[in-house]
Coordinates of C-alpha atoms and ligand atoms in Angstrom, one line a residue:
X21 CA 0.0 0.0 0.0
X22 CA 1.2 3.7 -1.4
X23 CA 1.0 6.2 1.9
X24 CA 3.2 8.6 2.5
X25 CA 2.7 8.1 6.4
X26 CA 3.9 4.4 8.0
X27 CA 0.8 2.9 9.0
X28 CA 0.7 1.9 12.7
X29 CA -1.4 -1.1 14.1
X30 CA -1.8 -1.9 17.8
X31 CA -3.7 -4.5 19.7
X32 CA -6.1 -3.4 22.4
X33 CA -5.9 -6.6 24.6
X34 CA -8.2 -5.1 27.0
X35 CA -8.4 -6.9 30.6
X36 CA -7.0 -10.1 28.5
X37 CA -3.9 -12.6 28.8
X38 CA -2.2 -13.7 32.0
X39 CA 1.7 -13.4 31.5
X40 CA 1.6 -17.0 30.5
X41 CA -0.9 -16.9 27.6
X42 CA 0.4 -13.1 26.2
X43 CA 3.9 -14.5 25.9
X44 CA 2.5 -17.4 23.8
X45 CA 0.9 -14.5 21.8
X46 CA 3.5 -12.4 20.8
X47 CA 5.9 -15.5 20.5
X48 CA 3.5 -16.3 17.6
X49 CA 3.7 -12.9 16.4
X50 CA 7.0 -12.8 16.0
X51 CA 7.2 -15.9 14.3
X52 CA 4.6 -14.2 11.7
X53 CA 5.7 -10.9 11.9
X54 CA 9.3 -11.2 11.5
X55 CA 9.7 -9.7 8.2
X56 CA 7.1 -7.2 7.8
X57 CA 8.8 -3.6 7.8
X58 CA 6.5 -1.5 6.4
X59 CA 3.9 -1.6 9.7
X60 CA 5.0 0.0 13.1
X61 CA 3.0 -2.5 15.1
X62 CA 2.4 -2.3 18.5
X63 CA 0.9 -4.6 21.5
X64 CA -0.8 -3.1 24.5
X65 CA -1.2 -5.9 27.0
X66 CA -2.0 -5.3 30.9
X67 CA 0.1 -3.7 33.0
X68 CA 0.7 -6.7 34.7
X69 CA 2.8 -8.4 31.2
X70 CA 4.1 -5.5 30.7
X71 CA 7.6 -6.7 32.3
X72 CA 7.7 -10.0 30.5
X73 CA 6.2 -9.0 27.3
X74 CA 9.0 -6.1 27.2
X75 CA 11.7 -8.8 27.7
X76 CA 10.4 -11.1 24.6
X77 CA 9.6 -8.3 22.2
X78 CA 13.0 -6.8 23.1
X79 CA 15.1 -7.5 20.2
X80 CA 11.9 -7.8 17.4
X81 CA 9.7 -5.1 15.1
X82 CA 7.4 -5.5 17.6
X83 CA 7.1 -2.4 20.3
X84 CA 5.4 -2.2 23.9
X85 CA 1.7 0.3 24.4
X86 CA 0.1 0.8 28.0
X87 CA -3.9 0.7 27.4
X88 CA -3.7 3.8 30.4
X89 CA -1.5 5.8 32.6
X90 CA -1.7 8.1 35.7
X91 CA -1.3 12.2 34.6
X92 CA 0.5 12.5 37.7
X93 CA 4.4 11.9 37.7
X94 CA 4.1 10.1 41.5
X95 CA 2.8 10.1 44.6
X96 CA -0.3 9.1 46.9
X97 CA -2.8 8.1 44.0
X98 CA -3.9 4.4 45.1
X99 CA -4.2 1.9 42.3
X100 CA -2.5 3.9 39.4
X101 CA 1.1 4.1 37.4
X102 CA 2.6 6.7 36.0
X103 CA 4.4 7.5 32.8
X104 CA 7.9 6.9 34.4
X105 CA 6.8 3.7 35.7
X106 CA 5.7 2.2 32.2
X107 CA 9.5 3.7 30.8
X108 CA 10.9 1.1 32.9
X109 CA 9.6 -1.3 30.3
X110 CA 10.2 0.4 27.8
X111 CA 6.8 1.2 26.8
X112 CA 6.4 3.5 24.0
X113 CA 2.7 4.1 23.5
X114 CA -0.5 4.8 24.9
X115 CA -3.9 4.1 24.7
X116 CA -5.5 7.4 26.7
X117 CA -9.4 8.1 26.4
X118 CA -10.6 4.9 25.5
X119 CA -14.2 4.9 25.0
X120 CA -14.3 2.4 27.6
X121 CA -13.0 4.8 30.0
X122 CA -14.3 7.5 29.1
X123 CA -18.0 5.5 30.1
X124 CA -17.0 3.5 32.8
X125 CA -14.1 5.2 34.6
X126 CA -16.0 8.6 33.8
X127 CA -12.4 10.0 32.0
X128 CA -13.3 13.5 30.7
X129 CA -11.5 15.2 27.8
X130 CA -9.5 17.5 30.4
X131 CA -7.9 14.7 32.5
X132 CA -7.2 13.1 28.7
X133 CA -4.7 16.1 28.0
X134 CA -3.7 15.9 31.5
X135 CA -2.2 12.2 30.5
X136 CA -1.1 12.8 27.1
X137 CA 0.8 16.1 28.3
X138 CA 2.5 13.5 31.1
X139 CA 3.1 11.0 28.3
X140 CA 4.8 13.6 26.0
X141 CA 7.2 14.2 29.2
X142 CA 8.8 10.8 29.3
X143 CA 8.6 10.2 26.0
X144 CA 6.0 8.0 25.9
X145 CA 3.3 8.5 22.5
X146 CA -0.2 9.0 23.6
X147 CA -3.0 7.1 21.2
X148 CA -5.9 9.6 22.0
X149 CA -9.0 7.6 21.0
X150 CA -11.9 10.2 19.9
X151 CA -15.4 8.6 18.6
X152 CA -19.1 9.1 18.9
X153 CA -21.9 7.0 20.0
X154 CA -24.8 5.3 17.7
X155 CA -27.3 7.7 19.4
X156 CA -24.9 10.8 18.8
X157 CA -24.7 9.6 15.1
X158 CA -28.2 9.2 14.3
X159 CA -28.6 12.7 15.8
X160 CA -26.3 13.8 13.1
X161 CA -23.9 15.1 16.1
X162 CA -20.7 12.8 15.1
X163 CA -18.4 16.2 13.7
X164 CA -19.6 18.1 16.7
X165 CA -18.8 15.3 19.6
X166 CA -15.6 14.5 18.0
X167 CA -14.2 18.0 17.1
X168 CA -15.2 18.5 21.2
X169 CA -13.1 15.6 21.9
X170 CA -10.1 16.3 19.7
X171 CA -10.2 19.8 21.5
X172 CA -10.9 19.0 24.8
X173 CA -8.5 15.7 24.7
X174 CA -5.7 17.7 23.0
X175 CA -5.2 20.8 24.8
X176 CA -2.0 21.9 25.8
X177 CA 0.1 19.5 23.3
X178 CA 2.4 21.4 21.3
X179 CA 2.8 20.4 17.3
X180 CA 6.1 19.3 17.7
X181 CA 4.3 17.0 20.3
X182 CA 1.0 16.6 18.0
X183 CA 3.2 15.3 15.4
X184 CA 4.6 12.1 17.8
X185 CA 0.9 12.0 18.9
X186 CA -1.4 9.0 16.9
X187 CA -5.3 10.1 17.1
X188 CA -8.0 6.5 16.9
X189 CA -11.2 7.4 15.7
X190 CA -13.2 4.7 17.1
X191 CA -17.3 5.0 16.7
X192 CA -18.5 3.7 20.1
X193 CA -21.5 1.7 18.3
X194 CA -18.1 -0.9 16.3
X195 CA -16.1 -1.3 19.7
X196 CA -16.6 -5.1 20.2
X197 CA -19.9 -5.4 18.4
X198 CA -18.4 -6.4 15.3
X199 CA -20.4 -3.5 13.5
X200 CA -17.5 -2.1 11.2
X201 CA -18.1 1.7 10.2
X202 CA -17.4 1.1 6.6
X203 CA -14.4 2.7 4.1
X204 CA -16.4 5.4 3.6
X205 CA -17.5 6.1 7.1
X206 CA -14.3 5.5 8.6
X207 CA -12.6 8.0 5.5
X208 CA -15.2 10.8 5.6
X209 CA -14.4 11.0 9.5
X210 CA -10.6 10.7 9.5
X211 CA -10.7 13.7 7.1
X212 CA -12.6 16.0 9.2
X213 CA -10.0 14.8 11.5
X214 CA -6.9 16.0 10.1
X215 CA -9.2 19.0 9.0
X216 CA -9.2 20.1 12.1
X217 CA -6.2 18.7 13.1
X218 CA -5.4 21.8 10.4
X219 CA -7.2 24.5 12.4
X220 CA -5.6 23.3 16.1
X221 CA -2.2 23.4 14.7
X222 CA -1.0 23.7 10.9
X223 CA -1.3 21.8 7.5
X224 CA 2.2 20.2 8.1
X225 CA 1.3 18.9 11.7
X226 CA -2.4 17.8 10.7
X227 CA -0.5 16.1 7.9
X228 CA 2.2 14.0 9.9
X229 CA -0.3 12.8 12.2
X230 CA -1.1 9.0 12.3
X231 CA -5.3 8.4 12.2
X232 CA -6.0 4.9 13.7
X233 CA -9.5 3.3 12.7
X234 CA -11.2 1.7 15.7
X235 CA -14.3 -0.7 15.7
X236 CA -14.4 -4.1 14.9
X237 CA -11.2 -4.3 12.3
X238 CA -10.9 -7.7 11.1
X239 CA -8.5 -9.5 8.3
X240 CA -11.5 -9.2 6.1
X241 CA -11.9 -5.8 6.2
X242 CA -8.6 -4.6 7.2
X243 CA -7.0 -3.9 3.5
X244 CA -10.1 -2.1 2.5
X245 CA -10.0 0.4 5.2
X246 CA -6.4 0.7 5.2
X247 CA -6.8 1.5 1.7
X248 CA -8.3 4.8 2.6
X249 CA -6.5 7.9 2.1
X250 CA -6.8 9.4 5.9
X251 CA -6.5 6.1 7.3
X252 CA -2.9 5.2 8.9
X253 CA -3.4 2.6 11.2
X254 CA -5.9 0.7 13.4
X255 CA -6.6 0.1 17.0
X256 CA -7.7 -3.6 17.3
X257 CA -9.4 -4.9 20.5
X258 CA -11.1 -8.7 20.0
X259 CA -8.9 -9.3 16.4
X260 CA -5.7 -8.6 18.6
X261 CA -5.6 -11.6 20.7
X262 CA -5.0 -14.1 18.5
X263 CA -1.9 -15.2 16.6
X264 CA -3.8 -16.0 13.3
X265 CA -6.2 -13.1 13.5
X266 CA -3.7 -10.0 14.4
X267 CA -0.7 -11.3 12.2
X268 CA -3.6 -11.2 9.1
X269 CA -4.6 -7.7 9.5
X270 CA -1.0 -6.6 9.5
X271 CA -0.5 -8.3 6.8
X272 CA -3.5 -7.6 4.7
X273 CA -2.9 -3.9 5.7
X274 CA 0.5 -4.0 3.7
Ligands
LIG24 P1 -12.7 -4.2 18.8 O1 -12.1 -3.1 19.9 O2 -11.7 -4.4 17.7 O3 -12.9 -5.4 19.7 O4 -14.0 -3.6 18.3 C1 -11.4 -2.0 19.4 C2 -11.0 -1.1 20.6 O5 -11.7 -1.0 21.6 O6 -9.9 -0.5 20.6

């Protein structure tokens, strides 16, 4: 596939894998995956495999995401990590405003930026997931929720931060539910995207940014959106924890 951008293609495991069974996984993945250059793919397993996982992906193409991070640098916050912690591992990406906690840990668009601003500061690339609901959709509200988000979520980044910064547009309504928002869905939104990617920053920055599809991205339907012109990447969740499954979309996606 032409592009002038590398795609990038990371696996959402969610709350899935113990240590045990996500070493089997990216053992595999290697194995599949050792030749394929043209794909900065990434896997974003628990914290808990972060350790191990670092230590077997350590010398392959394959690089390390966090799903979530603290946007404090340390201190008395019970239950969370922060962005130096994940360095230790050598974590490189990610995954901040997840749809699923934006609804269930009630993450708002200010404590987003909080995080990717803390990520920027250890060198650590933020995946900022933006996306609207079915019910916002058929409203005909999907420009308005996620230019809000895009805003709200990226406040305070710089451009020469924007530019190390990947955006996933994921429509709430195609997380897990195997409803894909088709090419043309999926295209028209990444446009208004780096439109206003455009507006926030400048025509070079909006340019170099990666755009990430979200939703239900499957082998079968992974070259065609891909194939898009404002499409750079996807954020897998269910396709990502399989050998077979993940190591196809990369490789369709070439
Ligand atoms: P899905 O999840 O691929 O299982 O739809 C995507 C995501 O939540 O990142």
């Amino acid at each position: 596939m032409d592009k002038d951008i590398k795609l990038v293609i990371a696996g959402n495991w969610k709350m899935n894998k113990t240590v045990a069974e996500g070493l089997d996984l990216v053992q595999g993945l290697k194995r599949e995956l050792a030749n394929v250059k043209e794909v900065d793919i990434v896997v974003c397993p628990p914290f808990t495999s972060l350790s191990e996982i670092s230590k077997e992906i350590m010398h392959s193409s394959i690089r390390l995401g966090a799903q979530n991070m603290s946007e404090h640098h340390y201190g008395a916050y019970t239950g969370e990590v922060a962005a130096g912690m994940l360095k230790e591992f050598l974590v490189r990406y990610v995954i901040l405003g997840h749809s699923e906690r934006r609804q269930f840990q009630k993450e708002s668009d200010e404590l987003v930026s909080k995080k990717a601003i803390a990520a920027h500061a250890a060198q650590i690339k933020p995946i900022v997931c933006v996306g609207e609901t079915l019910e916002e959709r058929e409203a005909g509200n999907t420009e308005k929720i996620v230019e809000r988000q895009l805003k709200g979520s990226l406040a305070g980044i710089t451009s020469e931060q924007m530019e190390e910064t990947i955006v996933a547009y994921e429509p709430v309504w195609a997380i897990g539910t195997g409803k894909t928002a088709s090419p043309e869905q999926a295209q028209e939104v990444h446009a208004f995207i780096r439109k206003k990617l455009t507006f926030m920053f400048s025509e070079t920055v909006a340019k170099r940014v990666r755009i990430q599809y979200g939703g239900s991205v499957k082998p079968q339907n992974a070259r065609e959106l891909m194939g898009q012109a404002d499409v750079d990447g996807a954020l897998v969740g269910g396709a990502s924890l399989e050998i077979r499954s993940f190591s196809d979309i990369i490789k369709n996606s070439i």
